[in-house]
Amino acid sequence: MASIYLLVLFYAAAGLPAQDSAIQKPALEHVLGTVTAVDAAAHTITVKEDKTGTSQAILLAGTKTLLKVEPGAKDLKSAVRITADDLQTGDRVDVRGAKAEDNPNALAARSVVLMSGRALQQAHQAQAAEWQHSTAGIVTSIDPASGKIGINVKAAEGAKSIAIQTTAQTEFTRYAPENPKTPVPSQIDQVQVGDHVRVIGDTSADGTAIAARRVYSGSFRTISGTIASIGSDGKSVTVKDLASKKPVQISLQEEAAVRKLPPMMAMMLARRFNPGYKPAEGQAAGSARPTEEPGGAGSPGGASGPGGAGGPGGDRGTRMGANGAGSRRGNGDISAVLERAPKIALSDLKQGDAVVISGVATGTGNTQMLATSVIAGVEPILESAPQRQGGQNLGGDWGLEEISPPQ
């Protein structure tokens, strides 16, 4: 989807029709969306527009320019000419045209640029497969001059160092925590120590180096704690961080999701992280109130933050995939499980409830966060975190909104 937006920038260079300023003509309109219906006999298609979600009839009888580009294209150099008969439901189209003189509810297209729905699906499937086999970690060093990035990843034996070698051909993508659904192209000098990254490339035989084809980066943080107070506005909360034992002021991002795990789901995840976990005798699942940090730096509240085995924010499993390099058991698509947890209002929480919060630090000293995800009902999971392993599998799959593979 992102690629087709870029095509708009190349219309002038491609020589597509422009308005004649000397003659008064209907205003040129732009429709970007997905084909939902095709009427070959009438030479029309119906497009559901991305921004508004409304359907727009497009007339193709007089269209002079119809082009097809492959997913990932950033210009029209490799575009091929097509006919109206090539358009199918599910295709992505970028349409320029004006209101039809005899039908003000339809747009007479002057130009149509198409991305095949089937080709997009295949590209997304290939990307998802790459994503599942990528490597996630936290940046420990960076040398833009040589193109080298050092990262730490979680392994069964503990933290493991991997050297990432990038080249001029390596693609960099950056995720801004305040707008996590819209990644933007970046450069190696935008990657910072402490960032969470996911790397797609060729891993050396001994697993200590990766020749990177793509690097995705973002600056995210995940903490676990207990509710100290809830703001009267319903959009802020103070949490006692279990790692630092200090209060953290949390503000919710506009599209932040607040969810609460049902007791059975929380127990399932607790045993997934720690198969030997059993709640204390006579204690109902989810009734415990964590009072100590559940396992140190590798836990959700630890320094390794949301990257860990799950990558930058872990996130929706789309999203960051399932397993980090060297994970003993792998988390599977934990974030997909979390997405099934019911949403609640922040005001539904109460003092003492345990939560895991993902977002970005906004103040100095890690005392403020802009949250993109709040998960409640996590008491069994925090209680079950293996002390010896530092809860290593907990950090990385909690964030539901931070990073997703580009669409």
Coordinates of C-alpha atoms in Angstrom, one line a residue:
M1 CA 0.0 0.0 0.0
A2 CA 2.7 2.4 0.9
S3 CA 4.4 2.1 -2.5
I4 CA 1.4 3.3 -4.4
Y5 CA 1.4 6.6 -2.5
L6 CA 4.8 7.3 -3.8
L7 CA 3.7 7.1 -7.3
V8 CA 1.8 10.3 -7.0
L9 CA 5.1 12.1 -6.9
F10 CA 6.1 10.8 -10.3
Y11 CA 3.0 11.8 -12.3
A12 CA 4.5 14.9 -13.8
A13 CA 7.7 13.2 -14.7
A14 CA 5.8 10.4 -16.3
G15 CA 4.1 12.8 -18.7
L16 CA 0.5 12.2 -17.5
P17 CA -2.1 14.6 -18.7
A18 CA -2.3 18.0 -17.0
Q19 CA -5.0 20.6 -16.9
D20 CA -4.9 23.3 -19.5
S21 CA -4.9 26.5 -17.5
A22 CA -6.1 28.6 -20.5
I23 CA -9.4 26.7 -20.7
Q24 CA -11.8 26.3 -17.8
K25 CA -12.1 22.6 -17.1
P26 CA -13.6 20.6 -14.2
A27 CA -11.3 20.4 -11.2
L28 CA -8.9 17.4 -11.3
E29 CA -9.7 14.9 -8.5
H30 CA -7.6 12.1 -7.0
V31 CA -8.9 8.8 -5.7
L32 CA -6.6 6.2 -4.1
G33 CA -8.2 2.9 -3.0
T34 CA -9.2 -0.6 -3.8
V35 CA -11.4 -1.9 -6.7
T36 CA -14.5 -3.4 -5.3
A37 CA -16.5 -4.0 -8.5
V38 CA -15.8 -4.2 -12.2
D39 CA -18.4 -3.7 -15.0
A40 CA -16.6 -4.6 -18.2
A41 CA -19.6 -3.9 -20.4
A42 CA -20.1 -0.4 -19.1
H43 CA -16.3 0.3 -18.8
T44 CA -16.6 1.3 -15.2
I45 CA -15.1 0.2 -11.9
T46 CA -16.1 1.0 -8.3
V47 CA -13.3 2.0 -5.9
K48 CA -13.4 2.2 -2.2
E49 CA -11.4 5.2 -1.2
D50 CA -8.8 4.8 1.5
K51 CA -9.3 8.1 3.3
T52 CA -13.1 8.3 3.4
G53 CA -14.1 4.6 3.0
T54 CA -16.7 5.7 0.5
S55 CA -17.3 4.1 -2.9
Q56 CA -16.6 6.1 -6.1
A57 CA -17.7 5.1 -9.6
I58 CA -14.9 5.5 -12.1
L59 CA -15.6 5.8 -15.8
L60 CA -12.8 4.3 -18.0
A61 CA -14.2 4.7 -21.5
G62 CA -12.1 7.9 -22.2
T63 CA -9.1 7.0 -20.1
K64 CA -5.9 7.6 -22.1
T65 CA -3.3 6.3 -19.6
L66 CA -3.6 3.0 -17.8
L67 CA -0.4 1.7 -16.2
K68 CA 0.5 -1.3 -14.1
V69 CA 3.4 -1.3 -11.6
E70 CA 4.8 -4.1 -9.4
P71 CA 4.5 -4.0 -5.6
G72 CA 7.4 -2.0 -4.2
A73 CA 7.8 0.2 -7.3
K74 CA 8.9 3.7 -6.4
D75 CA 8.5 5.3 -9.8
L76 CA 6.9 4.5 -13.2
K77 CA 10.1 3.5 -15.0
S78 CA 9.1 -0.1 -15.1
A79 CA 5.4 0.5 -15.5
V80 CA 3.6 -1.4 -18.4
R81 CA 0.6 -0.2 -20.3
I82 CA -2.7 -2.1 -19.7
T83 CA -6.3 -1.9 -20.8
A84 CA -9.4 -1.5 -18.8
D85 CA -10.1 -5.2 -19.2
D86 CA -7.0 -5.9 -17.0
L87 CA -8.6 -4.4 -13.9
Q88 CA -10.0 -6.8 -11.3
T89 CA -11.6 -6.6 -7.9
G90 CA -9.0 -6.4 -5.1
D91 CA -6.6 -4.4 -7.3
R92 CA -5.1 -1.2 -5.8
V93 CA -5.5 1.9 -8.0
D94 CA -4.4 5.5 -8.1
V95 CA -6.9 7.5 -10.2
R96 CA -6.8 11.0 -11.5
G97 CA -9.8 12.5 -13.2
A98 CA -12.7 14.9 -13.2
K99 CA -16.5 14.7 -12.6
A100 CA -18.2 13.3 -15.6
E101 CA -20.3 15.9 -17.4
D102 CA -23.3 13.6 -17.7
N103 CA -22.9 12.0 -14.3
P104 CA -21.8 14.2 -11.4
N105 CA -21.7 11.1 -9.1
A106 CA -19.0 9.5 -11.3
L107 CA -15.3 10.3 -12.0
A108 CA -14.1 10.2 -15.6
A109 CA -10.6 8.9 -15.2
R110 CA -7.8 10.5 -17.2
S111 CA -5.2 8.2 -15.8
V112 CA -5.1 5.0 -13.7
V113 CA -2.1 3.4 -12.1
L114 CA -2.7 -0.1 -10.9
M115 CA -1.1 -2.6 -8.5
S116 CA -2.4 -6.1 -8.9
G117 CA -4.2 -7.4 -5.8
R118 CA -2.9 -10.9 -6.4
A119 CA 0.7 -9.5 -6.8
L120 CA 0.3 -7.5 -3.6
Q121 CA -0.9 -10.6 -1.7
Q122 CA 2.0 -12.6 -2.9
A123 CA 4.4 -9.8 -1.9
H124 CA 2.9 -9.6 1.5
Q125 CA 3.1 -13.3 2.0
A126 CA 6.8 -13.3 1.0
Q127 CA 7.4 -10.4 3.3
A128 CA 5.7 -12.1 6.2
A129 CA 7.9 -15.2 5.6
E130 CA 11.0 -13.0 5.7
W131 CA 9.7 -11.3 8.8
Q132 CA 9.2 -14.6 10.7
H133 CA 12.8 -15.5 10.0
S134 CA 14.3 -12.1 10.8
T135 CA 16.5 -11.2 13.8
A136 CA 15.4 -8.8 16.5
G137 CA 17.6 -7.1 19.1
I138 CA 18.8 -3.9 20.7
V139 CA 21.5 -1.7 19.2
T140 CA 24.7 -1.6 21.2
S141 CA 27.0 0.2 18.8
I142 CA 26.9 1.8 15.4
D143 CA 29.5 2.9 12.9
P144 CA 27.9 4.7 9.9
A145 CA 31.2 5.0 8.1
S146 CA 31.7 1.3 7.9
G147 CA 28.0 0.4 7.8
K148 CA 28.4 -1.8 10.9
I149 CA 25.7 -2.1 13.7
G150 CA 26.2 -4.1 16.8
I151 CA 23.1 -5.6 18.4
N152 CA 22.3 -7.8 21.4
V153 CA 19.7 -10.5 21.0
K154 CA 18.2 -12.9 23.6
A155 CA 19.2 -16.5 23.5
A156 CA 18.7 -19.4 25.9
E157 CA 22.2 -18.9 27.3
G158 CA 21.7 -15.2 27.8
A159 CA 22.4 -12.1 25.7
K160 CA 24.2 -12.8 22.4
S161 CA 26.1 -10.2 20.3
I162 CA 25.6 -10.1 16.6
A163 CA 27.4 -7.9 14.1
I164 CA 25.2 -6.4 11.3
Q165 CA 26.9 -5.4 8.1
T166 CA 25.0 -2.9 5.9
T167 CA 25.8 -1.6 2.5
A168 CA 24.6 1.1 0.2
Q169 CA 21.9 -1.3 -1.0
T170 CA 20.5 -2.0 2.5
E171 CA 17.1 -0.5 3.0
F172 CA 16.4 1.3 6.3
T173 CA 13.0 2.0 7.6
R174 CA 12.2 4.0 10.8
Y175 CA 9.1 3.8 13.0
A176 CA 8.2 6.9 15.0
P177 CA 6.5 5.9 18.3
E178 CA 4.1 8.8 18.1
N179 CA 2.9 7.5 14.7
P180 CA 3.8 3.8 14.7
K181 CA 1.6 2.8 11.8
T182 CA 3.4 4.9 9.3
P183 CA 7.0 3.9 8.8
V184 CA 9.3 6.1 6.7
P185 CA 12.5 5.5 4.8
S186 CA 15.6 6.3 6.8
Q187 CA 19.4 6.1 6.8
I188 CA 21.9 4.3 9.0
D189 CA 22.8 7.6 10.8
Q190 CA 19.2 7.7 12.2
V191 CA 19.7 4.4 14.0
Q192 CA 20.7 5.1 17.6
V193 CA 22.2 3.0 20.4
G194 CA 19.4 1.6 22.5
D195 CA 17.0 1.4 19.5
H196 CA 15.1 -1.8 18.9
V197 CA 15.7 -3.2 15.4
R198 CA 14.6 -6.1 13.2
V199 CA 17.0 -7.2 10.6
I200 CA 16.3 -9.2 7.4
G201 CA 19.4 -10.6 5.7
D202 CA 21.8 -13.5 5.4
T203 CA 23.1 -14.9 8.7
S204 CA 26.6 -16.4 8.9
A205 CA 27.0 -20.1 9.6
D206 CA 28.1 -19.4 13.2
G207 CA 25.2 -17.0 13.8
T208 CA 27.4 -14.1 14.8
A209 CA 27.0 -11.9 11.8
I210 CA 24.2 -10.8 9.4
A211 CA 24.6 -9.3 5.9
A212 CA 21.6 -7.0 6.0
R213 CA 19.2 -6.4 3.2
R214 CA 16.6 -4.5 5.3
V215 CA 16.8 -2.9 8.7
Y216 CA 13.8 -1.7 10.6
S217 CA 14.4 0.5 13.7
G218 CA 12.4 2.3 16.4
S219 CA 12.8 3.7 19.9
F220 CA 10.4 1.9 22.2
R221 CA 10.1 1.0 25.8
T222 CA 8.0 -1.6 27.7
I223 CA 7.5 -1.5 31.5
S224 CA 5.5 -3.6 33.9
G225 CA 4.1 -2.1 37.1
T226 CA 1.1 -1.6 39.3
I227 CA -1.5 1.2 39.0
A228 CA -0.9 4.0 41.5
S229 CA -3.6 6.4 40.3
I230 CA -5.7 7.1 37.3
G231 CA -6.2 10.6 35.9
S232 CA -9.6 12.2 35.9
D233 CA -9.4 12.7 32.1
G234 CA -9.4 8.9 31.5
K235 CA -6.3 9.3 29.3
S236 CA -3.5 9.3 31.9
V237 CA -2.3 7.0 34.7
T238 CA 0.6 6.8 37.2
V239 CA 2.3 3.4 37.4
K240 CA 4.8 2.1 39.9
D241 CA 7.5 0.6 37.7
L242 CA 8.4 -2.8 39.1
A243 CA 12.0 -2.5 37.8
S244 CA 12.9 0.9 39.1
K245 CA 10.4 1.0 42.0
K246 CA 9.7 4.6 40.8
P247 CA 6.4 6.2 39.6
V248 CA 6.0 6.7 35.8
Q249 CA 3.5 9.1 34.4
I250 CA 1.7 7.5 31.5
S251 CA -0.3 9.4 28.8
L252 CA -2.2 7.4 26.2
Q253 CA -1.5 7.9 22.5
E254 CA -4.7 8.8 20.6
E255 CA -5.1 5.3 19.2
A256 CA -3.7 3.4 22.2
A257 CA -5.3 0.1 23.0
V258 CA -6.2 -0.8 26.6
R259 CA -7.0 -4.5 27.0
K260 CA -7.5 -6.9 29.9
L261 CA -6.6 -10.6 29.7
P262 CA -9.3 -13.0 30.9
P263 CA -8.0 -15.3 33.7
M264 CA -7.8 -18.4 31.5
M265 CA -5.8 -16.5 28.8
A266 CA -3.5 -15.1 31.4
M267 CA -2.8 -18.5 32.9
M268 CA -2.2 -20.0 29.4
L269 CA 0.4 -17.3 28.7
A270 CA 2.0 -17.7 32.1
R271 CA 2.5 -21.4 31.5
R272 CA 3.7 -20.7 28.0
F273 CA 6.4 -18.5 29.4
N274 CA 7.1 -20.9 32.3
P275 CA 5.7 -24.4 31.8
G276 CA 6.3 -25.3 35.4
Y277 CA 4.3 -22.4 36.8
K278 CA 1.6 -23.1 39.3
P279 CA -0.3 -20.4 41.2
A280 CA 0.2 -20.4 44.9
E281 CA -2.0 -22.9 46.8
G282 CA -5.5 -21.4 47.4
Q283 CA -4.7 -18.4 45.1
A284 CA -7.0 -17.8 42.2
A285 CA -5.4 -17.2 38.8
G286 CA -4.8 -13.5 38.4
S287 CA -5.4 -12.6 42.0
A288 CA -1.8 -12.1 43.0
R289 CA -0.4 -8.6 43.2
P290 CA 3.3 -8.5 42.1
T291 CA 5.5 -6.7 44.6
E292 CA 8.9 -7.4 43.2
E293 CA 10.4 -7.1 39.8
P294 CA 9.7 -10.4 38.0
G295 CA 13.1 -11.3 36.9
G296 CA 15.4 -8.4 36.2
A297 CA 16.5 -6.7 33.1
G298 CA 15.0 -9.2 30.7
S299 CA 11.4 -8.9 32.0
P300 CA 8.8 -6.5 30.6
G301 CA 9.9 -3.9 33.0
G302 CA 13.6 -4.5 32.4
A303 CA 16.2 -2.7 30.5
S304 CA 15.9 -4.9 27.4
G305 CA 12.4 -3.4 26.9
P306 CA 10.1 -4.4 24.1
G307 CA 12.7 -5.5 21.6
G308 CA 14.2 -8.7 23.0
A309 CA 13.2 -11.8 21.3
G310 CA 10.2 -10.1 19.8
G311 CA 11.9 -7.1 18.3
P312 CA 10.9 -3.5 18.3
G313 CA 7.7 -3.5 20.2
G314 CA 7.1 -7.1 19.4
D315 CA 3.7 -6.2 18.3
R316 CA 0.8 -7.8 16.7
G317 CA 2.9 -10.7 15.5
T318 CA 2.3 -9.1 12.1
R319 CA 4.1 -7.4 13.2
M320 CA 7.2 -8.4 14.6
G321 CA 7.0 -12.1 14.0
A322 CA 7.2 -14.8 16.5
N323 CA 10.7 -15.7 17.5
G324 CA 13.9 -13.9 18.3
A325 CA 17.2 -15.4 17.3
G326 CA 18.2 -18.2 19.6
S327 CA 15.0 -18.3 21.7
R328 CA 14.7 -21.6 23.5
R329 CA 10.9 -22.0 23.1
G330 CA 10.0 -18.9 21.1
N331 CA 6.9 -16.9 21.9
G332 CA 4.9 -17.9 18.9
D333 CA 2.5 -15.3 17.8
I334 CA 1.8 -14.0 21.3
S335 CA 0.6 -10.6 20.2
A336 CA -2.1 -12.2 18.0
V337 CA -3.3 -13.9 21.2
L338 CA -3.2 -10.5 23.0
E339 CA -5.3 -8.9 20.3
R340 CA -8.2 -11.2 21.2
A341 CA -8.3 -9.9 24.7
P342 CA -11.3 -7.6 25.2
K343 CA -10.7 -3.8 25.1
I344 CA -11.5 -1.8 28.2
A345 CA -11.5 1.8 29.2
L346 CA -8.6 3.1 31.2
S347 CA -11.1 4.1 33.9
D348 CA -12.0 0.4 34.3
L349 CA -8.6 -0.2 36.0
K350 CA -8.1 0.3 39.7
Q351 CA -5.3 1.0 42.1
G352 CA -3.0 -2.0 42.5
D353 CA -3.8 -3.7 39.2
A354 CA -0.8 -5.0 37.4
V355 CA -0.2 -3.8 33.9
V356 CA 2.3 -4.1 31.1
I357 CA 2.7 -0.8 29.1
S358 CA 4.4 -0.3 25.8
G359 CA 5.3 3.1 24.3
V360 CA 8.1 5.7 24.2
A361 CA 9.8 7.7 26.9
T362 CA 8.8 11.4 26.6
G363 CA 10.5 12.9 29.6
T364 CA 13.9 12.8 31.3
G365 CA 14.9 10.1 33.6
N366 CA 12.4 7.6 32.3
T367 CA 9.6 9.2 34.4
Q368 CA 7.1 9.8 31.5
M369 CA 5.8 7.7 28.7
L370 CA 3.5 8.0 25.7
A371 CA 1.7 4.7 25.7
T372 CA 0.6 2.8 22.6
S373 CA -0.5 -0.3 24.4
V374 CA -1.7 -1.2 27.9
I375 CA -2.3 -4.8 29.0
A376 CA -4.0 -5.5 32.3
G377 CA -4.8 -8.9 34.0
V378 CA -1.2 -9.9 33.7
E379 CA -0.6 -10.9 37.4
P380 CA -0.1 -14.6 36.6
I381 CA 2.4 -13.8 33.9
L382 CA 4.5 -11.5 36.0
E383 CA 4.4 -13.9 38.9
S384 CA 5.5 -16.8 36.6
A385 CA 8.5 -15.0 35.1
P386 CA 11.5 -17.4 35.7
Q387 CA 13.9 -15.6 38.1
R388 CA 17.0 -17.4 36.8
Q389 CA 16.3 -16.6 33.2
G390 CA 15.3 -13.1 33.9
G391 CA 11.9 -13.7 32.4
Q392 CA 13.7 -13.6 29.0
N393 CA 10.6 -14.5 26.9
L394 CA 8.5 -11.7 28.3
G395 CA 10.0 -8.6 26.7
G396 CA 9.1 -8.0 23.2
D397 CA 5.6 -9.3 22.3
W398 CA 3.5 -6.9 24.5
G399 CA 3.3 -3.9 22.3
L400 CA 0.3 -4.1 20.0
E401 CA 0.7 -0.8 18.1
E402 CA 4.4 0.0 17.7
I403 CA 5.8 -1.7 14.6
S404 CA 4.3 -3.6 11.8
P405 CA 5.8 -4.8 8.5
P406 CA 5.2 -2.2 5.8
Q407 CA 2.1 -2.9 3.8

